[in-house]
CSV table of N, CA and C in Angstrom, one decimal:
chain,number,residue,atom,x,y,z
V,1,MET,N,20.5,83.1,-17.7
V,1,MET,CA,21.0,83.3,-16.4
V,1,MET,C,20.0,83.9,-15.4
V,2,LYS,N,19.3,85.0,-16.0
V,2,LYS,CA,18.3,85.6,-15.2
V,2,LYS,C,17.1,84.7,-14.8
V,3,LYS,N,16.8,83.8,-15.7
V,3,LYS,CA,15.7,82.8,-15.4
V,3,LYS,C,16.1,81.9,-14.2
V,4,ILE,N,17.4,81.5,-14.3
V,4,ILE,CA,17.8,80.5,-13.4
V,4,ILE,C,17.9,81.3,-12.0
V,5,LEU,N,18.4,82.5,-12.0
V,5,LEU,CA,18.5,83.2,-10.7
V,5,LEU,C,17.1,83.4,-10.2
V,6,GLY,N,16.2,83.8,-11.0
V,6,GLY,CA,14.8,84.0,-10.6
V,6,GLY,C,14.2,82.8,-10.0
V,7,LEU,N,14.4,81.6,-10.7
V,7,LEU,CA,14.0,80.4,-10.1
V,7,LEU,C,14.5,80.0,-8.8
V,8,LEU,N,15.8,80.2,-8.6
V,8,LEU,CA,16.5,80.0,-7.4
V,8,LEU,C,15.9,80.8,-6.2
V,9,VAL,N,15.6,82.1,-6.5
V,9,VAL,CA,15.0,83.0,-5.5
V,9,VAL,C,13.6,82.5,-5.2
V,10,LEU,N,12.9,82.1,-6.2
V,10,LEU,CA,11.5,81.6,-5.9
V,10,LEU,C,11.6,80.4,-5.0
V,11,LEU,N,12.5,79.4,-5.3
V,11,LEU,CA,12.6,78.2,-4.6
V,11,LEU,C,13.0,78.5,-3.2
V,12,PHE,N,13.9,79.5,-3.0
V,12,PHE,CA,14.3,79.9,-1.6
V,12,PHE,C,13.1,80.5,-0.8
V,13,ILE,N,12.3,81.3,-1.5
V,13,ILE,CA,11.2,81.9,-0.8
V,13,ILE,C,10.2,80.7,-0.4
V,14,LEU,N,9.9,79.9,-1.3
V,14,LEU,CA,9.0,78.8,-1.1
V,14,LEU,C,9.5,77.8,-0.1
V,15,SER,N,10.7,77.6,0.0
V,15,SER,CA,11.3,76.7,1.0
V,15,SER,C,11.1,77.2,2.4
V,16,GLY,N,11.0,78.5,2.6
V,16,GLY,CA,10.7,79.0,3.9
V,16,GLY,C,9.3,78.8,4.3
V,17,CYS,N,8.4,78.4,3.5
V,17,CYS,CA,7.0,78.2,3.8
V,17,CYS,C,6.7,76.7,4.1
V,18,VAL,N,7.6,75.8,3.7
V,18,VAL,CA,7.3,74.4,3.8
V,18,VAL,C,7.3,73.9,5.1
V,19,ASP,N,8.2,74.4,6.0
V,19,ASP,CA,8.2,73.8,7.3
V,19,ASP,C,7.4,74.5,8.4
V,20,GLY,N,6.4,75.3,7.9
V,20,GLY,CA,5.6,76.0,8.8
V,20,GLY,C,4.2,75.4,9.0
V,21,ASP,N,3.5,75.9,10.0
V,21,ASP,CA,2.1,75.5,10.2
V,21,ASP,C,1.3,76.8,10.5
V,22,ARG,N,0.1,76.7,10.0
V,22,ARG,CA,-0.9,77.8,10.2
V,22,ARG,C,-2.1,77.3,11.1
V,23,TYR,N,-2.3,78.0,12.1
V,23,TYR,CA,-3.4,77.6,13.1
V,23,TYR,C,-4.5,78.7,13.0
V,24,ASN,N,-5.7,78.4,12.7
V,24,ASN,CA,-6.8,79.3,12.7
V,24,ASN,C,-7.6,79.1,14.0
V,25,PHE,N,-7.7,80.1,14.8
V,25,PHE,CA,-8.4,80.0,16.1
V,25,PHE,C,-9.6,80.9,15.9
V,26,SER,N,-10.8,80.6,16.5
V,26,SER,CA,-11.9,81.4,16.5
V,26,SER,C,-12.8,81.1,17.7
V,27,GLY,N,-13.6,82.1,18.0
V,27,GLY,CA,-14.6,82.0,19.1
V,27,GLY,C,-15.6,83.1,19.0
V,28,SER,N,-16.7,82.9,19.7
V,28,SER,CA,-17.9,83.9,19.6
V,28,SER,C,-18.4,84.0,21.0
V,29,SER,N,-19.0,85.2,21.3
V,29,SER,CA,-19.7,85.5,22.5
V,29,SER,C,-21.0,86.2,22.1
V,30,GLU,N,-21.7,86.7,23.0
V,30,GLU,CA,-23.0,87.4,22.7
V,30,GLU,C,-22.8,88.6,21.8
V,31,ASN,N,-21.7,89.3,21.9
V,31,ASN,CA,-21.4,90.5,21.2
V,31,ASN,C,-20.3,90.5,20.2
V,32,TRP,N,-19.4,89.5,20.2
V,32,TRP,CA,-18.1,89.5,19.5
V,32,TRP,C,-17.8,88.2,18.9
V,33,ASP,N,-17.2,88.3,17.7
V,33,ASP,CA,-16.5,87.1,17.0
V,33,ASP,C,-15.1,87.5,17.0
V,34,VAL,N,-14.2,86.6,17.3
V,34,VAL,CA,-12.8,86.8,17.4
V,34,VAL,C,-12.1,85.7,16.5
V,35,PHE,N,-11.3,86.2,15.6
V,35,PHE,CA,-10.5,85.3,14.7
V,35,PHE,C,-9.0,85.6,14.9
V,36,TYR,N,-8.2,84.5,15.1
V,36,TYR,CA,-6.8,84.7,15.4
V,36,TYR,C,-6.1,83.6,14.7
V,37,VAL,N,-5.1,84.1,13.8
V,37,VAL,CA,-4.3,83.2,13.0
V,37,VAL,C,-2.9,83.3,13.4
V,38,VAL,N,-2.3,82.1,13.6
V,38,VAL,CA,-0.8,82.0,14.0
V,38,VAL,C,-0.1,81.2,13.0
V,39,ASP,N,0.9,81.7,12.4
V,39,ASP,CA,1.8,81.0,11.5
V,39,ASP,C,3.1,80.7,12.3
V,40,VAL,N,3.4,79.4,12.4
V,40,VAL,CA,4.6,79.0,13.1
V,40,VAL,C,5.6,78.3,12.2
V,41,SER,N,6.8,78.7,12.4
V,41,SER,CA,7.9,78.1,11.5
V,41,SER,C,9.0,77.8,12.4
V,42,ASN,N,9.8,76.7,12.1
V,42,ASN,CA,10.9,76.2,12.8
V,42,ASN,C,10.7,75.9,14.2
V,43,GLY,N,9.5,75.8,14.6
V,43,GLY,CA,9.1,75.4,16.0
V,43,GLY,C,9.4,76.6,17.0
V,44,THR,N,10.1,77.7,16.6
V,44,THR,CA,10.4,78.7,17.6
V,44,THR,C,10.1,80.1,17.0
V,45,ASN,N,9.4,80.2,16.0
V,45,ASN,CA,9.1,81.5,15.3
V,45,ASN,C,7.6,81.5,15.1
V,46,GLN,N,7.0,82.7,15.3
V,46,GLN,CA,5.5,82.8,15.0
V,46,GLN,C,5.2,84.2,14.6
V,47,VAL,N,4.2,84.2,13.8
V,47,VAL,CA,3.5,85.5,13.3
V,47,VAL,C,2.1,85.5,13.7
V,48,GLU,N,1.5,86.4,14.3
V,48,GLU,CA,0.2,86.4,14.8
V,48,GLU,C,-0.6,87.6,14.2
V,49,ASP,N,-1.9,87.3,13.9
V,49,ASP,CA,-2.8,88.3,13.4
V,49,ASP,C,-4.2,88.0,13.8
V,50,GLY,N,-4.8,89.0,14.5
V,50,GLY,CA,-6.1,88.8,15.1
V,50,GLY,C,-7.1,89.9,14.7
V,51,THR,N,-8.4,89.5,14.6
V,51,THR,CA,-9.4,90.5,14.5
V,51,THR,C,-10.6,90.2,15.4
V,52,VAL,N,-11.3,91.3,15.8
V,52,VAL,CA,-12.4,91.3,16.6
V,52,VAL,C,-13.6,91.9,15.9
V,53,LYS,N,-14.7,91.3,15.8
V,53,LYS,CA,-15.9,91.9,15.1
V,53,LYS,C,-17.0,92.0,16.0
V,54,PHE,N,-17.6,93.2,16.1
V,54,PHE,CA,-18.8,93.4,17.0
V,54,PHE,C,-20.0,92.9,16.2
V,55,THR,N,-20.7,92.0,16.9
V,55,THR,CA,-21.8,91.4,16.3
V,55,THR,C,-23.2,91.7,17.1
V,56,GLY,N,-23.1,92.5,18.2
V,56,GLY,CA,-24.1,92.8,19.0
V,56,GLY,C,-25.2,93.7,18.4
V,57,ASP,N,-26.2,93.9,19.2
V,57,ASP,CA,-27.3,94.8,18.7
V,57,ASP,C,-26.8,96.3,19.0
V,58,GLY,N,-27.3,97.2,18.2
V,58,GLY,CA,-27.0,98.6,18.4
V,58,GLY,C,-25.7,98.9,17.8
V,59,GLU,N,-25.2,100.1,18.1
V,59,GLU,CA,-24.0,100.7,17.5
V,59,GLU,C,-22.8,100.1,18.2
V,60,ALA,N,-21.8,99.8,17.4
V,60,ALA,CA,-20.5,99.2,17.9
V,60,ALA,C,-19.8,100.4,18.7
V,61,PRO,N,-19.0,99.9,19.7
V,61,PRO,CA,-18.3,100.9,20.4
V,61,PRO,C,-17.2,101.5,19.5
V,62,GLU,N,-16.7,102.7,19.9
V,62,GLU,CA,-15.6,103.3,19.2
V,62,GLU,C,-14.2,102.7,19.5
V,63,THR,N,-14.1,102.2,20.7
V,63,THR,CA,-12.8,101.6,21.1
V,63,THR,C,-13.1,100.4,22.1
V,64,ILE,N,-12.1,99.5,22.2
V,64,ILE,CA,-12.2,98.4,23.2
V,64,ILE,C,-10.9,98.2,23.8
V,65,GLU,N,-10.9,97.4,24.9
V,65,GLU,CA,-9.7,96.9,25.5
V,65,GLU,C,-9.7,95.4,25.4
V,66,TYR,N,-8.6,94.7,25.2
V,66,TYR,CA,-8.6,93.3,25.1
V,66,TYR,C,-7.4,92.7,25.9
V,67,LYS,N,-7.6,91.5,26.3
V,67,LYS,CA,-6.5,90.7,26.9
V,67,LYS,C,-6.6,89.4,26.2
V,68,LEU,N,-5.5,88.8,25.7
V,68,LEU,CA,-5.4,87.5,25.1
V,68,LEU,C,-4.4,86.7,25.8
V,69,GLU,N,-4.8,85.5,26.3
V,69,GLU,CA,-3.9,84.7,27.0
V,69,GLU,C,-3.8,83.3,26.5
V,70,ALA,N,-2.6,82.8,26.2
V,70,ALA,CA,-2.3,81.5,25.7
V,70,ALA,C,-1.2,80.9,26.6
V,71,ASN,N,-1.0,79.6,26.5
V,71,ASN,CA,0.1,78.9,27.3
V,71,ASN,C,1.4,79.6,27.1
V,72,SER,N,1.7,80.1,25.8
V,72,SER,CA,3.0,80.6,25.5
V,72,SER,C,3.1,82.1,25.9
V,73,GLY,N,2.1,82.7,26.3
V,73,GLY,CA,2.2,84.1,26.7
V,73,GLY,C,0.9,84.8,26.3
V,74,GLY,N,0.9,86.1,26.2
V,74,GLY,CA,-0.3,86.8,25.9
V,74,GLY,C,0.0,88.2,25.4
V,75,SER,N,-1.1,88.9,25.1
V,75,SER,CA,-1.0,90.3,24.7
V,75,SER,C,-2.2,91.0,25.1
V,76,GLU,N,-2.2,92.3,25.1
V,76,GLU,CA,-3.4,93.1,25.5
V,76,GLU,C,-3.2,94.5,24.9
V,77,GLY,N,-4.4,95.1,24.8
V,77,GLY,CA,-4.4,96.4,24.1
V,77,GLY,C,-5.5,97.2,24.7
V,78,THR,N,-5.3,98.6,24.8
V,78,THR,CA,-6.3,99.5,25.3
V,78,THR,C,-6.5,100.6,24.2
V,79,GLY,N,-7.7,101.1,24.1
V,79,GLY,CA,-8.0,102.1,23.1
V,79,GLY,C,-8.0,101.7,21.7
V,80,VAL,N,-8.2,100.3,21.5
V,80,VAL,CA,-8.2,99.8,20.2
V,80,VAL,C,-9.4,100.2,19.4
V,81,THR,N,-9.2,100.9,18.3
V,81,THR,CA,-10.3,101.5,17.5
V,81,THR,C,-11.0,100.5,16.6
V,82,LEU,N,-12.2,100.6,16.5
V,82,LEU,CA,-13.0,99.8,15.6
V,82,LEU,C,-13.4,100.6,14.4
V,83,SER,N,-13.3,99.9,13.1
V,83,SER,CA,-13.6,100.5,11.9
V,83,SER,C,-14.6,99.5,11.2
V,84,ASP,N,-15.8,100.0,10.9
V,84,ASP,CA,-16.8,99.1,10.3
V,84,ASP,C,-17.0,97.9,11.1
V,85,ASN,N,-17.1,98.1,12.5
V,85,ASN,CA,-17.3,97.1,13.5
V,85,ASN,C,-16.2,96.1,13.7
V,86,VAL,N,-15.0,96.3,13.2
V,86,VAL,CA,-13.9,95.4,13.2
V,86,VAL,C,-12.7,96.1,13.8
V,87,ALA,N,-11.9,95.4,14.6
V,87,ALA,CA,-10.7,95.9,15.2
V,87,ALA,C,-9.6,94.9,15.0
V,88,SER,N,-8.4,95.3,14.8
V,88,SER,CA,-7.2,94.5,14.6
V,88,SER,C,-6.6,94.3,16.0
V,89,ILE,N,-6.3,93.1,16.4
V,89,ILE,CA,-5.7,92.8,17.7
V,89,ILE,C,-4.5,91.8,17.6
V,90,ALA,N,-3.7,91.8,18.6
V,90,ALA,CA,-2.6,90.8,18.7
V,90,ALA,C,-1.8,90.6,17.5
V,91,ASN,N,-1.5,91.6,16.9
V,91,ASN,CA,-0.6,91.5,15.7
V,91,ASN,C,0.8,91.6,16.1
V,92,GLY,N,1.6,90.7,15.7
V,92,GLY,CA,3.0,90.7,16.0
V,92,GLY,C,3.8,89.4,15.6
V,93,SER,N,5.0,89.4,16.0
V,93,SER,CA,5.9,88.2,15.7
V,93,SER,C,6.9,88.1,16.7
V,94,CYS,N,7.5,86.9,16.8
V,94,CYS,CA,8.6,86.6,17.6
V,94,CYS,C,9.5,85.5,17.0
V,95,GLY,N,10.7,85.6,17.3
V,95,GLY,CA,11.6,84.6,16.9
V,95,GLY,C,12.3,84.0,18.1
V,96,GLY,N,12.6,82.7,18.1
V,96,GLY,CA,13.3,82.0,19.2
V,96,GLY,C,12.4,82.1,20.5
V,97,CYS,N,11.0,82.0,20.2
V,97,CYS,CA,10.1,82.1,21.4
V,97,CYS,C,9.3,80.8,21.6
V,98,SER,N,8.6,80.8,22.7
V,98,SER,CA,7.7,79.7,22.9
V,98,SER,C,6.5,80.0,22.0
V,99,VAL,N,6.0,79.0,21.2
V,99,VAL,CA,5.0,79.3,20.2
V,99,VAL,C,3.7,78.7,20.6
V,100,ILE,N,2.6,79.1,20.0
V,100,ILE,CA,1.2,78.6,20.3
V,100,ILE,C,1.1,77.2,19.6
V,101,GLN,N,0.5,76.3,20.3
V,101,GLN,CA,0.4,75.0,19.7
V,101,GLN,C,-1.1,74.8,19.1
V,102,GLU,N,-1.3,74.0,18.2
V,102,GLU,CA,-2.6,73.8,17.5
V,102,GLU,C,-3.7,73.4,18.4
V,103,ASP,N,-3.4,72.6,19.4
V,103,ASP,CA,-4.5,72.1,20.4
V,103,ASP,C,-4.7,73.1,21.6
V,104,GLU,N,-4.1,74.2,21.6
V,104,GLU,CA,-4.3,75.2,22.7
V,104,GLU,C,-5.7,75.8,22.6
V,105,GLU,N,-6.2,76.3,23.8
V,105,GLU,CA,-7.4,77.0,23.9
V,105,GLU,C,-6.9,78.4,24.4
V,106,ILE,N,-7.3,79.4,23.7
V,106,ILE,CA,-6.9,80.8,24.0
V,106,ILE,C,-8.0,81.6,24.7
V,107,GLU,N,-7.7,82.2,25.8
V,107,GLU,CA,-8.7,83.0,26.4
V,107,GLU,C,-8.6,84.5,26.0
V,108,VAL,N,-9.8,85.0,25.7
V,108,VAL,CA,-9.8,86.5,25.3
V,108,VAL,C,-10.8,87.1,26.2
V,109,GLU,N,-10.5,88.3,26.7
V,109,GLU,CA,-11.5,89.2,27.4
V,109,GLU,C,-11.5,90.5,26.6
V,110,ILE,N,-12.8,90.9,26.3
V,110,ILE,CA,-13.0,92.2,25.6
V,110,ILE,C,-13.8,93.0,26.5
V,111,SER,N,-13.4,94.3,26.7
V,111,SER,CA,-14.1,95.3,27.5
V,111,SER,C,-14.4,96.5,26.7
V,112,TRP,N,-15.6,97.0,26.9
V,112,TRP,CA,-16.0,98.2,26.2
V,112,TRP,C,-17.2,98.8,27.0
V,113,ASN,N,-17.3,100.1,27.0
V,113,ASN,CA,-18.4,100.8,27.6
V,113,ASN,C,-18.9,100.2,28.9
V,114,GLU,N,-18.0,99.9,29.8
V,114,GLU,CA,-18.3,99.4,31.1
V,114,GLU,C,-18.9,98.0,31.0
V,115,GLN,N,-18.6,97.2,30.0
V,115,GLN,CA,-19.1,95.9,29.8
V,115,GLN,C,-17.9,95.0,29.5
V,116,THR,N,-18.0,93.7,29.8
V,116,THR,CA,-16.8,92.7,29.7
V,116,THR,C,-17.4,91.4,29.2
V,117,GLU,N,-16.8,90.8,28.2
V,117,GLU,CA,-17.2,89.5,27.8
V,117,GLU,C,-15.9,88.6,27.6
V,118,ASN,N,-16.0,87.3,28.0
V,118,ASN,CA,-14.9,86.4,27.8
V,118,ASN,C,-15.2,85.4,26.8
V,119,LEU,N,-14.2,85.0,26.0
V,119,LEU,CA,-14.4,84.1,24.9
V,119,LEU,C,-13.2,83.0,25.0
V,120,LEU,N,-13.5,81.9,24.5
V,120,LEU,CA,-12.5,80.8,24.4
V,120,LEU,C,-12.3,80.5,22.9
V,121,LEU,N,-11.1,80.8,22.4
V,121,LEU,CA,-10.7,80.5,21.0
V,121,LEU,C,-10.2,79.0,20.9
V,122,THR,N,-10.7,78.3,19.9
V,122,THR,CA,-10.2,77.0,19.6
V,122,THR,C,-9.9,76.9,18.1
V,123,THR,N,-9.1,75.9,17.7
V,123,THR,CA,-8.7,75.8,16.3
V,123,THR,C,-9.9,75.3,15.5
V,124,ASP,N,-9.9,75.6,14.2
V,124,ASP,CA,-11.0,75.2,13.3
V,124,ASP,C,-10.5,73.9,12.7
V,125,ASN,N,-10.7,72.7,13.3
V,125,ASN,CA,-10.3,71.5,12.8
V,125,ASN,C,-11.3,70.9,11.8
C-alpha cells in the first residue's frame, strides 16, 4: 500500500512538470553577463530566476541597481549585493499572470558606481 501511495505521489508531482516550458534567456555587455530562466506552466503561471555576473576589468562593485523589462512586465532592484562577482536578480513567481514568451527580447539596465550598461536578453535556441 505504501509503495502504491508513493508511486501516486510521484506521478502527481511529475504531472505538474509536464505541461510547462522553460525559457533560458541570456545577454552580455562590456562588463556584465546576465542569465534569466523562466519556468512557465498552465500558460498563466511563471517562476523567474536571474543572475548577473561582473566580467569587467578590475574589482567588481559591491552593489548594483537593475531594471528588467519584458512585454509582460518588469522588475527592478537597488542595493543588490554581489558575492564572488555574481548577484541574484528578478527572482519571483506569479500565478494567473501574463507570462514571458519564448521569443521575447528582454531589456536589462545595470547601474553601478555612476556607470550604466544596457543589455538585450534573448533565448538560447
